[in-house]
Every structure is written in C-alpha cells, then in structure tokens.
mmCIF file of C-alpha atoms and ligand atoms in Angstrom:
data_model
loop_
_atom_site.group_PDB
_atom_site.id
_atom_site.type_symbol
_atom_site.label_atom_id
_atom_site.label_comp_id
_atom_site.label_asym_id
_atom_site.label_seq_id
_atom_site.Cartn_x
_atom_site.Cartn_y
_atom_site.Cartn_z
ATOM 1 C CA MET A 1 -13.284 4.170 -20.439
ATOM 2 C CA LYS A 2 -9.994 4.483 -18.569
ATOM 3 C CA ASN A 3 -6.738 2.935 -19.806
ATOM 4 C CA ILE A 4 -4.630 2.092 -16.784
ATOM 5 C CA LEU A 5 -1.001 1.131 -16.224
ATOM 6 C CA VAL A 6 -0.095 -0.496 -12.903
ATOM 7 C CA ILE A 7 3.648 -0.271 -12.225
ATOM 8 C CA GLY A 8 4.873 -2.821 -9.659
ATOM 9 C CA ALA A 9 1.796 -4.902 -10.472
ATOM 10 C CA THR A 10 3.144 -8.239 -9.224
ATOM 11 C CA GLY A 11 3.638 -7.127 -5.590
ATOM 12 C CA GLN A 12 1.330 -7.544 -2.605
ATOM 13 C CA ILE A 13 -1.016 -4.710 -3.545
ATOM 14 C CA GLY A 14 -0.490 -4.701 -7.323
ATOM 15 C CA SER A 15 -1.383 -8.353 -7.853
ATOM 16 C CA GLU A 16 -4.835 -7.748 -6.355
ATOM 17 C CA LEU A 17 -5.335 -4.160 -7.491
ATOM 18 C CA THR A 18 -4.666 -5.080 -11.137
ATOM 19 C CA MET A 19 -7.353 -7.774 -10.996
ATOM 20 C CA ARG A 20 -9.792 -5.420 -9.257
ATOM 21 C CA LEU A 21 -9.186 -2.703 -11.870
ATOM 22 C CA ARG A 22 -9.653 -5.254 -14.672
ATOM 23 C CA SER A 23 -12.977 -6.290 -13.178
ATOM 24 C CA ILE A 24 -14.133 -2.641 -13.174
ATOM 25 C CA TYR A 25 -12.650 -1.180 -16.370
ATOM 26 C CA GLY A 26 -12.239 -4.310 -18.521
ATOM 27 C CA ASN A 27 -9.298 -6.704 -18.836
ATOM 28 C CA GLU A 28 -7.843 -5.120 -21.968
ATOM 29 C CA HIS A 29 -7.814 -1.666 -20.366
ATOM 30 C CA VAL A 30 -5.462 -2.488 -17.479
ATOM 31 C CA VAL A 31 -1.780 -3.181 -18.178
ATOM 32 C CA CYS A 32 0.250 -5.196 -15.661
ATOM 33 C CA GLY A 33 3.678 -3.478 -15.472
ATOM 34 C CA TYR A 34 6.438 -5.671 -14.073
ATOM 35 C CA ILE A 35 10.216 -6.091 -13.874
ATOM 36 C CA PRO A 36 11.869 -9.283 -15.225
ATOM 37 C CA SER A 37 12.746 -10.562 -11.729
ATOM 38 C CA ALA A 38 9.045 -10.511 -10.735
ATOM 39 C CA LYS A 39 7.057 -11.803 -13.703
ATOM 40 C CA PRO A 40 3.258 -12.019 -13.576
ATOM 41 C CA GLN A 41 1.887 -15.527 -13.083
ATOM 42 C CA GLY A 42 -1.467 -17.290 -13.442
ATOM 43 C CA GLU A 43 -4.601 -15.158 -13.653
ATOM 44 C CA LEU A 44 -2.628 -11.903 -13.579
ATOM 45 C CA ARG A 45 -0.738 -12.959 -16.708
ATOM 46 C CA GLU A 46 -3.618 -14.634 -18.498
ATOM 47 C CA SER A 47 -6.403 -12.117 -17.947
ATOM 48 C CA GLY A 48 -4.935 -9.050 -19.688
ATOM 49 C CA PRO A 49 -1.935 -7.224 -21.165
ATOM 50 C CA TYR A 50 1.442 -7.205 -19.407
ATOM 51 C CA GLU A 51 4.590 -5.245 -20.203
ATOM 52 C CA ILE A 52 8.047 -4.841 -18.728
ATOM 53 C CA CYS A 53 7.985 -1.427 -17.065
ATOM 54 C CA ASP A 54 10.951 -0.514 -14.879
ATOM 55 C CA VAL A 55 10.162 2.667 -12.982
ATOM 56 C CA THR A 56 13.799 3.747 -13.182
ATOM 57 C CA ASN A 57 13.510 3.807 -16.995
ATOM 58 C CA GLY A 58 11.439 6.804 -18.118
ATOM 59 C CA GLU A 59 11.527 5.836 -21.794
ATOM 60 C CA GLN A 60 10.131 2.406 -21.011
ATOM 61 C CA ILE A 61 7.240 3.960 -19.061
ATOM 62 C CA ALA A 62 6.534 6.427 -21.888
ATOM 63 C CA ALA A 63 6.540 3.627 -24.484
ATOM 64 C CA VAL A 64 3.910 1.628 -22.553
ATOM 65 C CA VAL A 65 1.818 4.766 -21.993
ATOM 66 C CA LEU A 66 1.850 5.518 -25.735
ATOM 67 C CA LYS A 67 1.230 1.919 -26.824
ATOM 68 C CA TYR A 68 -1.896 1.533 -24.684
ATOM 69 C CA ASN A 69 -3.056 5.176 -24.691
ATOM 70 C CA ILE A 70 -2.765 5.200 -20.892
ATOM 71 C CA ASP A 71 -4.541 7.945 -18.933
ATOM 72 C CA THR A 72 -4.054 6.697 -15.349
ATOM 73 C CA ILE A 73 -0.921 5.281 -13.683
ATOM 74 C CA TYR A 74 -0.920 3.423 -10.379
ATOM 75 C CA ASN A 75 2.747 3.564 -9.350
ATOM 76 C CA LEU A 76 3.321 0.838 -6.748
ATOM 77 C CA ALA A 77 7.067 0.304 -7.287
ATOM 78 C CA ALA A 78 8.963 0.596 -3.999
ATOM 79 C CA LEU A 79 11.170 -1.203 -1.522
ATOM 80 C CA LEU A 80 9.234 -1.745 1.700
ATOM 81 C CA SER A 81 10.459 -0.446 5.044
ATOM 82 C CA VAL A 82 12.669 -3.325 6.225
ATOM 83 C CA VAL A 83 14.145 -4.042 2.771
ATOM 84 C CA ALA A 84 14.736 -0.321 2.144
ATOM 85 C CA GLU A 85 16.731 0.102 5.352
ATOM 86 C CA GLY A 86 19.215 -2.478 4.039
ATOM 87 C CA ARG A 87 19.482 -0.788 0.600
ATOM 88 C CA PRO A 88 18.775 2.926 1.123
ATOM 89 C CA GLN A 89 20.210 4.172 -2.166
ATOM 90 C CA LEU A 90 18.235 1.666 -4.201
ATOM 91 C CA ALA A 91 15.123 2.566 -2.183
ATOM 92 C CA TRP A 92 15.613 6.208 -3.186
ATOM 93 C CA LYS A 93 16.309 5.327 -6.821
ATOM 94 C CA ILE A 94 13.098 3.310 -7.133
ATOM 95 C CA GLY A 95 10.925 5.427 -4.844
ATOM 96 C CA ILE A 96 11.962 8.955 -5.822
ATOM 97 C CA ASP A 97 13.916 8.913 -9.083
ATOM 98 C CA GLY A 98 11.311 6.417 -10.297
ATOM 99 C CA LEU A 99 8.441 8.644 -9.197
ATOM 100 C CA TRP A 100 10.068 11.557 -10.998
ATOM 101 C CA ASN A 101 10.060 9.497 -14.210
ATOM 102 C CA VAL A 102 6.393 8.617 -13.741
ATOM 103 C CA LEU A 103 5.415 12.225 -13.062
ATOM 104 C CA GLU A 104 7.310 13.492 -16.106
ATOM 105 C CA VAL A 105 5.591 10.950 -18.361
ATOM 106 C CA ALA A 106 2.262 11.896 -16.753
ATOM 107 C CA ARG A 107 2.907 15.586 -17.363
ATOM 108 C CA GLU A 108 3.763 15.007 -21.025
ATOM 109 C CA HIS A 109 0.929 12.585 -21.754
ATOM 110 C CA GLY A 110 -1.825 13.924 -19.459
ATOM 111 C CA CYS A 111 -2.062 10.950 -17.069
ATOM 112 C CA ALA A 112 -3.452 10.896 -13.536
ATOM 113 C CA VAL A 113 -1.055 9.320 -10.999
ATOM 114 C CA PHE A 114 -1.604 7.371 -7.781
ATOM 115 C CA THR A 115 1.566 6.709 -5.707
ATOM 116 C CA PRO A 116 0.944 5.370 -2.209
ATOM 117 C CA SER A 117 2.425 6.857 0.911
ATOM 118 C CA SER A 118 2.408 5.089 4.263
ATOM 119 C CA ILE A 119 2.004 5.421 8.024
ATOM 120 C CA GLY A 120 5.820 5.157 7.807
ATOM 121 C CA SER A 121 5.846 8.786 6.613
ATOM 122 C CA PHE A 122 5.361 9.808 10.247
ATOM 123 C CA GLY A 123 8.106 9.880 12.848
ATOM 124 C CA PRO A 124 8.736 9.924 16.590
ATOM 125 C CA GLU A 125 7.757 13.608 16.960
ATOM 126 C CA THR A 126 4.365 13.025 15.285
ATOM 127 C CA PRO A 127 1.392 12.879 17.700
ATOM 128 C CA ALA A 128 1.006 9.106 18.079
ATOM 129 C CA ASP A 129 -2.709 8.878 18.873
ATOM 130 C CA HIS A 130 -5.383 10.030 16.402
ATOM 131 C CA THR A 131 -2.551 11.341 14.220
ATOM 132 C CA PRO A 132 -4.041 14.274 12.278
ATOM 133 C CA GLN A 133 -4.039 14.585 8.490
ATOM 134 C CA ASP A 134 -1.722 17.605 8.584
ATOM 135 C CA THR A 135 0.975 17.181 11.205
ATOM 136 C CA ILE A 136 4.713 16.766 11.854
ATOM 137 C CA GLN A 137 6.406 14.367 9.406
ATOM 138 C CA ARG A 138 10.033 13.848 10.405
ATOM 139 C CA PRO A 139 10.588 10.088 9.890
ATOM 140 C CA ARG A 140 13.938 8.485 10.758
ATOM 141 C CA THR A 141 13.820 5.645 8.198
ATOM 142 C CA ILE A 142 14.786 5.913 4.525
ATOM 143 C CA TYR A 143 11.366 4.438 3.760
ATOM 144 C CA GLY A 144 9.700 7.296 5.627
ATOM 145 C CA VAL A 145 11.986 9.911 4.102
ATOM 146 C CA SER A 146 11.134 8.650 0.623
ATOM 147 C CA LYS A 147 7.394 8.601 1.442
ATOM 148 C CA VAL A 148 7.394 12.228 2.643
ATOM 149 C CA THR A 149 9.289 13.135 -0.531
ATOM 150 C CA THR A 150 6.728 11.184 -2.585
ATOM 151 C CA GLU A 151 3.946 13.226 -1.049
ATOM 152 C CA LEU A 152 5.709 16.556 -1.612
ATOM 153 C CA LEU A 153 6.815 15.787 -5.173
ATOM 154 C CA SER A 154 3.341 14.553 -6.111
ATOM 155 C CA ASP A 155 1.769 17.755 -4.725
ATOM 156 C CA TYR A 156 4.435 19.813 -6.502
ATOM 157 C CA TYR A 157 3.499 18.298 -9.879
ATOM 158 C CA HIS A 158 -0.155 18.976 -9.165
ATOM 159 C CA ASN A 159 0.381 22.587 -8.098
ATOM 160 C CA LYS A 160 2.959 23.493 -10.728
ATOM 161 C CA TYR A 161 1.872 21.462 -13.758
ATOM 162 C CA GLY A 162 -1.716 20.485 -12.978
ATOM 163 C CA VAL A 163 -0.950 16.760 -13.004
ATOM 164 C CA ASP A 164 -3.855 14.912 -11.326
ATOM 165 C CA THR A 165 -1.884 13.275 -8.498
ATOM 166 C CA ARG A 166 -3.727 11.621 -5.595
ATOM 167 C CA SER A 167 -2.722 9.155 -2.910
ATOM 168 C CA VAL A 168 -3.340 7.582 0.475
ATOM 169 C CA ARG A 169 -1.125 6.761 3.446
ATOM 170 C CA PHE A 170 -1.664 3.017 3.683
ATOM 171 C CA PRO A 171 -1.594 1.318 7.064
ATOM 172 C CA GLY A 172 -0.179 -2.228 7.283
ATOM 173 C CA LEU A 173 -2.121 -4.301 4.753
ATOM 174 C CA ILE A 174 -3.358 -7.817 5.432
ATOM 175 C CA SER A 175 -4.189 -10.220 2.627
ATOM 176 C CA TYR A 176 -4.509 -13.951 1.957
ATOM 177 C CA VAL A 177 -3.479 -13.660 -1.716
ATOM 178 C CA THR A 178 0.104 -12.376 -2.086
ATOM 179 C CA PRO A 179 2.507 -12.424 0.889
ATOM 180 C CA PRO A 180 3.849 -9.053 2.077
ATOM 181 C CA GLY A 181 7.132 -7.773 0.607
ATOM 182 C CA GLY A 182 9.298 -6.999 3.658
ATOM 183 C CA GLY A 183 7.568 -4.353 5.762
ATOM 184 C CA THR A 184 7.286 -3.603 9.467
ATOM 185 C CA THR A 185 3.646 -4.681 9.651
ATOM 186 C CA ASP A 186 4.161 -8.066 7.906
ATOM 187 C CA TYR A 187 3.631 -9.886 11.204
ATOM 188 C CA ALA A 188 -0.079 -9.074 11.105
ATOM 189 C CA CYS A 189 -0.340 -11.099 7.888
ATOM 190 C CA ASP A 190 2.121 -13.852 8.859
ATOM 191 C CA ILE A 191 0.273 -14.607 12.107
ATOM 192 C CA TYR A 192 -2.776 -15.818 10.146
ATOM 193 C CA TYR A 193 -0.623 -18.173 8.044
ATOM 194 C CA SER A 194 0.774 -19.719 11.259
ATOM 195 C CA ALA A 195 -2.693 -20.018 12.760
ATOM 196 C CA VAL A 196 -4.051 -21.842 9.698
ATOM 197 C CA ARG A 197 -0.991 -24.110 9.441
ATOM 198 C CA GLY A 198 -1.346 -25.007 13.123
ATOM 199 C CA GLU A 199 2.133 -23.650 13.933
ATOM 200 C CA LYS A 200 3.213 -21.574 16.896
ATOM 201 C CA PHE A 201 3.767 -17.946 15.802
ATOM 202 C CA VAL A 202 7.021 -16.168 16.673
ATOM 203 C CA CYS A 203 6.151 -12.472 16.841
ATOM 204 C CA PRO A 204 8.852 -9.927 15.861
ATOM 205 C CA ILE A 205 6.879 -6.959 17.251
ATOM 206 C CA GLY A 206 6.545 -6.408 21.003
ATOM 207 C CA LYS A 207 3.420 -6.603 23.151
ATOM 208 C CA GLY A 208 1.637 -3.242 23.432
ATOM 209 C CA THR A 209 2.914 -1.956 20.058
ATOM 210 C CA TYR A 210 -0.157 -0.572 18.328
ATOM 211 C CA MET A 211 -0.187 0.175 14.595
ATOM 212 C CA ASP A 212 -2.909 0.877 12.041
ATOM 213 C CA MET A 213 -3.866 -2.066 9.835
ATOM 214 C CA MET A 214 -6.320 -2.643 7.008
ATOM 215 C CA TYR A 215 -7.763 -5.615 5.154
ATOM 216 C CA MET A 216 -6.821 -5.643 1.462
ATOM 217 C CA PRO A 217 -10.378 -5.351 0.043
ATOM 218 C CA ASP A 218 -10.738 -2.018 1.838
ATOM 219 C CA ALA A 219 -7.321 -0.853 0.586
ATOM 220 C CA LEU A 220 -8.338 -1.656 -2.998
ATOM 221 C CA ASN A 221 -11.629 0.206 -2.529
ATOM 222 C CA ALA A 222 -9.669 3.221 -1.285
ATOM 223 C CA CYS A 223 -7.464 3.319 -4.405
ATOM 224 C CA VAL A 224 -10.385 3.149 -6.814
ATOM 225 C CA GLN A 225 -12.649 5.468 -4.828
ATOM 226 C CA LEU A 226 -10.011 8.183 -4.485
ATOM 227 C CA MET A 227 -9.066 8.069 -8.176
ATOM 228 C CA GLU A 228 -12.782 8.333 -9.084
ATOM 229 C CA ALA A 229 -13.467 11.136 -6.571
ATOM 230 C CA ASP A 230 -14.763 14.527 -7.691
ATOM 231 C CA PRO A 231 -11.635 16.749 -7.847
ATOM 232 C CA ALA A 232 -13.688 19.786 -6.817
ATOM 233 C CA ARG A 233 -14.140 18.204 -3.362
ATOM 234 C CA LEU A 234 -10.451 17.431 -2.792
ATOM 235 C CA ILE A 235 -8.812 19.882 -0.416
ATOM 236 C CA HIS A 236 -5.917 17.478 0.143
ATOM 237 C CA ARG A 237 -4.247 15.271 -2.441
ATOM 238 C CA ASN A 238 -0.961 13.717 -1.334
ATOM 239 C CA SER A 239 -1.616 11.918 0.838
ATOM 240 C CA PHE A 240 -4.792 11.080 2.754
ATOM 241 C CA ASN A 241 -4.755 9.301 6.106
ATOM 242 C CA ILE A 242 -7.011 6.242 5.839
ATOM 243 C CA ALA A 243 -7.764 3.975 8.786
ATOM 244 C CA ALA A 244 -9.727 0.815 9.498
ATOM 245 C CA MET A 245 -8.379 -0.735 12.733
ATOM 246 C CA SER A 246 -5.489 -0.452 15.166
ATOM 247 C CA PHE A 247 -4.204 -3.377 17.250
ATOM 248 C CA ASP A 248 -1.129 -4.769 18.977
ATOM 249 C CA PRO A 249 0.031 -8.423 18.734
ATOM 250 C CA GLU A 250 -2.099 -9.394 21.742
ATOM 251 C CA GLY A 251 -5.178 -7.951 20.029
ATOM 252 C CA VAL A 252 -4.811 -9.971 16.845
ATOM 253 C CA LEU A 253 -3.873 -13.066 18.878
ATOM 254 C CA ALA A 254 -7.088 -12.739 20.899
ATOM 255 C CA ALA A 255 -9.115 -12.256 17.701
ATOM 256 C CA ILE A 256 -7.665 -15.456 16.194
ATOM 257 C CA ARG A 257 -8.090 -17.442 19.442
ATOM 258 C CA LYS A 258 -11.849 -16.819 19.338
ATOM 259 C CA TYR A 259 -11.863 -19.241 16.387
ATOM 260 C CA LYS A 260 -8.660 -21.215 17.098
ATOM 261 C CA PRO A 261 -8.367 -21.443 20.905
ATOM 262 C CA GLU A 262 -5.311 -23.732 20.720
ATOM 263 C CA PHE A 263 -3.219 -21.182 18.742
ATOM 264 C CA GLU A 264 0.054 -20.164 20.439
ATOM 265 C CA MET A 265 2.412 -17.203 20.092
ATOM 266 C CA GLU A 266 5.768 -16.229 21.591
ATOM 267 C CA TYR A 267 7.789 -13.027 21.248
ATOM 268 C CA GLN A 268 11.234 -12.665 19.637
ATOM 269 C CA VAL A 269 11.392 -8.955 19.006
ATOM 270 C CA ASP A 270 13.287 -7.830 15.888
ATOM 271 C CA PRO A 271 15.102 -4.582 16.836
ATOM 272 C CA LEU A 272 14.811 -2.946 13.386
ATOM 273 C CA LYS A 273 11.113 -3.701 12.986
ATOM 274 C CA GLN A 274 10.440 -2.647 16.571
ATOM 275 C CA ALA A 275 12.300 0.667 16.113
ATOM 276 C CA ASN A 276 10.240 1.375 12.990
ATOM 277 C CA ALA A 277 7.015 0.464 14.747
ATOM 278 C CA ASP A 278 7.858 2.600 17.782
ATOM 279 C CA SER A 279 8.352 5.652 15.581
ATOM 280 C CA TRP A 280 5.006 5.176 13.767
ATOM 281 C CA PRO A 281 1.559 6.246 15.021
ATOM 282 C CA ASN A 282 -0.626 4.073 17.255
ATOM 283 C CA SER A 283 -3.721 5.140 15.324
ATOM 284 C CA ILE A 284 -4.359 7.744 12.645
ATOM 285 C CA ASP A 285 -7.326 10.069 12.119
ATOM 286 C CA ASP A 286 -8.911 9.767 8.671
ATOM 287 C CA ILE A 287 -11.618 12.448 8.947
ATOM 288 C CA CYS A 288 -10.376 14.314 5.829
ATOM 289 C CA ALA A 289 -10.664 11.204 3.630
ATOM 290 C CA ARG A 290 -14.162 10.618 5.015
ATOM 291 C CA GLN A 291 -15.206 14.217 4.323
ATOM 292 C CA GLU A 292 -13.518 14.782 0.959
ATOM 293 C CA TRP A 293 -14.218 11.473 -0.841
ATOM 294 C CA ASP A 294 -16.530 9.493 1.468
ATOM 295 C CA TRP A 295 -13.902 6.974 2.599
ATOM 296 C CA LYS A 296 -15.324 4.262 4.874
ATOM 297 C CA PRO A 297 -13.769 0.857 5.637
ATOM 298 C CA THR A 298 -15.958 -2.252 5.682
ATOM 299 C CA PHE A 299 -13.779 -4.674 7.703
ATOM 300 C CA ASP A 300 -12.871 -4.492 11.394
ATOM 301 C CA LEU A 301 -10.511 -6.869 13.218
ATOM 302 C CA ASP A 302 -13.159 -9.505 13.889
ATOM 303 C CA SER A 303 -14.723 -9.598 10.407
ATOM 304 C CA MET A 304 -11.239 -9.602 8.824
ATOM 305 C CA THR A 305 -10.173 -12.496 11.067
ATOM 306 C CA VAL A 306 -13.185 -14.595 10.078
ATOM 307 C CA ASP A 307 -12.526 -13.965 6.378
ATOM 308 C CA MET A 308 -8.730 -14.467 6.588
ATOM 309 C CA LEU A 309 -9.050 -17.791 8.424
ATOM 310 C CA GLU A 310 -11.685 -19.055 6.016
ATOM 311 C CA LYS A 311 -9.911 -17.983 2.807
ATOM 312 C CA LEU A 312 -6.446 -19.062 3.968
ATOM 313 C CA SER A 313 -7.760 -22.469 5.045
ATOM 314 C CA GLN A 314 -9.065 -22.972 1.498
ATOM 315 C CA ARG A 315 -5.769 -21.848 -0.077
ATOM 316 C CA LEU A 316 -3.210 -23.636 2.103
HETATM 317 N N1 NAD B 401 1.793 -3.541 1.747
HETATM 318 C C1 NAD B 401 1.688 -2.668 2.722
HETATM 319 O O1 NAD B 401 1.362 -3.024 3.867
HETATM 320 C C2 NAD B 401 1.951 -1.212 2.448
HETATM 321 C C3 NAD B 401 1.717 -0.281 3.467
HETATM 322 C C4 NAD B 401 1.973 1.062 3.226
HETATM 323 C C5 NAD B 401 2.377 1.483 1.972
HETATM 324 N N2 NAD B 401 2.585 0.559 0.987
HETATM 325 C C6 NAD B 401 3.057 1.066 -0.306
HETATM 326 O O2 NAD B 401 2.303 0.531 -1.378
HETATM 327 C C7 NAD B 401 3.143 0.322 -2.512
HETATM 328 C C8 NAD B 401 3.093 -1.118 -2.963
HETATM 329 O O3 NAD B 401 3.450 -1.936 -1.864
HETATM 330 P P1 NAD B 401 3.449 -3.536 -1.910
HETATM 331 O O4 NAD B 401 3.158 -3.989 -0.541
HETATM 332 O O5 NAD B 401 2.639 -4.021 -3.032
HETATM 333 O O6 NAD B 401 5.003 -3.790 -2.170
HETATM 334 P P2 NAD B 401 5.717 -5.093 -2.769
HETATM 335 O O7 NAD B 401 7.134 -5.070 -2.305
HETATM 336 O O8 NAD B 401 4.900 -6.305 -2.525
HETATM 337 O O9 NAD B 401 5.661 -4.772 -4.326
HETATM 338 C C9 NAD B 401 6.461 -3.793 -4.926
HETATM 339 C C10 NAD B 401 6.509 -4.059 -6.409
HETATM 340 O O10 NAD B 401 7.455 -3.159 -6.997
HETATM 341 C C11 NAD B 401 8.163 -3.872 -7.990
HETATM 342 N N3 NAD B 401 9.425 -3.183 -8.289
HETATM 343 C C12 NAD B 401 10.588 -3.201 -7.608
HETATM 344 N N4 NAD B 401 11.508 -2.471 -8.266
HETATM 345 C C13 NAD B 401 10.904 -1.970 -9.377
HETATM 346 C C14 NAD B 401 11.320 -1.153 -10.445
HETATM 347 N N5 NAD B 401 12.574 -0.690 -10.522
HETATM 348 N N6 NAD B 401 10.432 -0.859 -11.414
HETATM 349 C C15 NAD B 401 9.158 -1.321 -11.367
HETATM 350 N N7 NAD B 401 8.712 -2.112 -10.386
HETATM 351 C C16 NAD B 401 9.572 -2.433 -9.405
HETATM 352 C C17 NAD B 401 8.356 -5.255 -7.402
HETATM 353 O O11 NAD B 401 8.632 -6.195 -8.413
HETATM 354 C C18 NAD B 401 6.985 -5.469 -6.761
HETATM 355 O O12 NAD B 401 6.110 -6.024 -7.719
HETATM 356 C C19 NAD B 401 4.536 0.793 -2.078
HETATM 357 O O13 NAD B 401 4.705 2.150 -2.413
HETATM 358 C C20 NAD B 401 4.487 0.645 -0.582
HETATM 359 O O14 NAD B 401 5.406 1.487 0.069
HETATM 360 C C21 NAD B 401 2.381 -0.766 1.197
#
C-alpha cells in the first residue's frame, strides 16, 4: 500500500486529486498538505489526515514524510501563470526552491515525486500545432521559465540520484469543484459558471485563440496512471505532453449553446492573458504518453459540456 503526501492539496487540482487518491489507496494513506492561508475544508478535512506542509520549508516536508512513512509525493504547490507574473520572485521560491526541497527529501527518504509542468512551458518559437513531445522550450513568462526548470531539475534528480520523478504537462483544466487559481486558461472554466448562472460571459481571451484543455477527471486519471506505470516502459519522464481537446472561445461558446441557446458572450481581451495564450501551443501531440503508459482521455468538448452543465447546475 502506498503512503502519499499531496503538497498544495487545497488548490484546484489538489482538492480533487487528494480525494481520488484516498478512494484508491485508503483515506488514512493520503495526507492533505496545506499552508495556513489555505486550510482544508469539508470532506477534504474530514476524510483523512492533514498537515501543514510549506514547500519552502524542507524540514517541515521531511517531518511529515517521516511521520506518515510517505513513499510518494504529489507536489502541486505553485503560483499559476497570471499570479506568478505579478510576483515572479515568489513564483520561483515556491516553484523551484520548493521543488528542490521536495526532491532532497525524496532522495533521502526514497520517495517517488510527481510535479506537474504545463503547456506554459512552451514559448513563441515552439511549433504551435501538434507540438511534439521533444521540442523548443523558450517560454517568456516566469511561469514557463519555472516549469521548464521543474522538468529539468526533476530529470536531473532521476538521472543523478535515481529518484523516481514523473510528470505531465497539463493543459488548461476545467472542473466544477474548485475554481481555478489564476491561470491563463481560467476562462474555459468561468464560462460554464456564467452559463449556469444565466449571466452574460465577458471573455478575456480573443476569438481564434486555441489552447489545449482537459476535463478534471481525465487529469486525475493521468496523475494516477503515470505514477502507477511500469518504469521499464518510460522513455520520457519529465514531462509528458497529454491532450484531450483544443478549442477557442467560439468553440466552447458553441458547445454550451447547444444546451443553452440563450447564452451570450462578449469579448474584453486581457492583454497579459492574451500574450500568454499567444505564446502557448494551439494543440499538443501526446503520442509518447499514449505509447509509454497508455494515456487516453475519456472526455471531449461535448461530453465535458454536458457533464459540467449538469454538475454545476446541481451545485450552484
Ligand atoms: N489548473 C490548471 O489548469 C493547471 C494547468 C497546468 C499546470 N498546472 C499545475 O498544476 C499544479 C497545481 O495547480 P492548481 O491549479 O491546483 O493550482 P492552485 O493555485 O489552485 O493551487 C496551488 C496550491 O499550492 C498551495 N501553495 C501555495 N504556496 C505554497 C507553499 N509555499 N507551500 C505549499 N503549498 C503552497 C496553495 O495553497 C494551493 O493549494 C501547479 O504546478 C500548476 O502549475 C495547473
């Protein structure tokens, strides 16, 4: 049985991933790591152990790892792209100095480590369509710079010390559970909230701007599946392209209008978000993830839209 620590467990991904991991490995085997400004609530708090675990504090991480005999760390602590651009030094401290702490603890205590990268690790010189697994990564944002560094540092610890590091480059993630934390792709989540509330949506991303997106259940599957994958099959490690769908604002609007024909949207483009989006791929190629650990998404835009509208209607 695995003993797992999720760092950054109260964020958009962590709040759902922790519950998914508890359902697979048992509640007592999955520790919710949080910082005091983002305490776990409700089911997340009640269903299993939780501990303060600041990624910038290596001793704190080591203490939790020892206390619970942890063998796998999901390190989700980060500032997302828009937030990071406003606080670049803090983004580096959490994303890279924090990762270094996690990797050192993992090296000393024999833990496997999952630290997500992002489509934000690509830049304007990257081939924008069917972006290959191995390609140019020269991002212009601090978020992207820290993600490329995450990938390299994670591979370094694998190659030099044999630490079992693995990760994926997440696309924009869409969920009805926890709102997104300040990223460039947040609009693709927010638009469903507006549709269900019967409000007009003001879109910060311009028409014709395509980006990869994924429904949260598929993202959670990817985390678990990759960490369970046979290491002998892994040619790559940090990080795998994974894809499910690519759309622009008009595409998601049309998908929602099939079920809510009265729904309206107008554009007020946010220059920072648009600049990020313009430097990211239109669609990435995930053939290596499919070949090396059988990655396959289950939701496309239409099936995600049906599920989002239904689940959000129940929640709101
Ligand atoms: N959500 C997406 O669409 C998306 C897309 C690509 C990549 N990612 C990556 O996935 C990871 C998780 O993203 P998310 O969307 O859940 O982000 P989020 O902003 O919702 O959550 C981040 C979590 O980190 C925690 N945190 C902040 N500072 C910390 C610190 N010093 N120590 C410990 N925890 C700290 C926050 O409290 C929060 O719980 C990040 O690495 C992010 O870059 C997310």
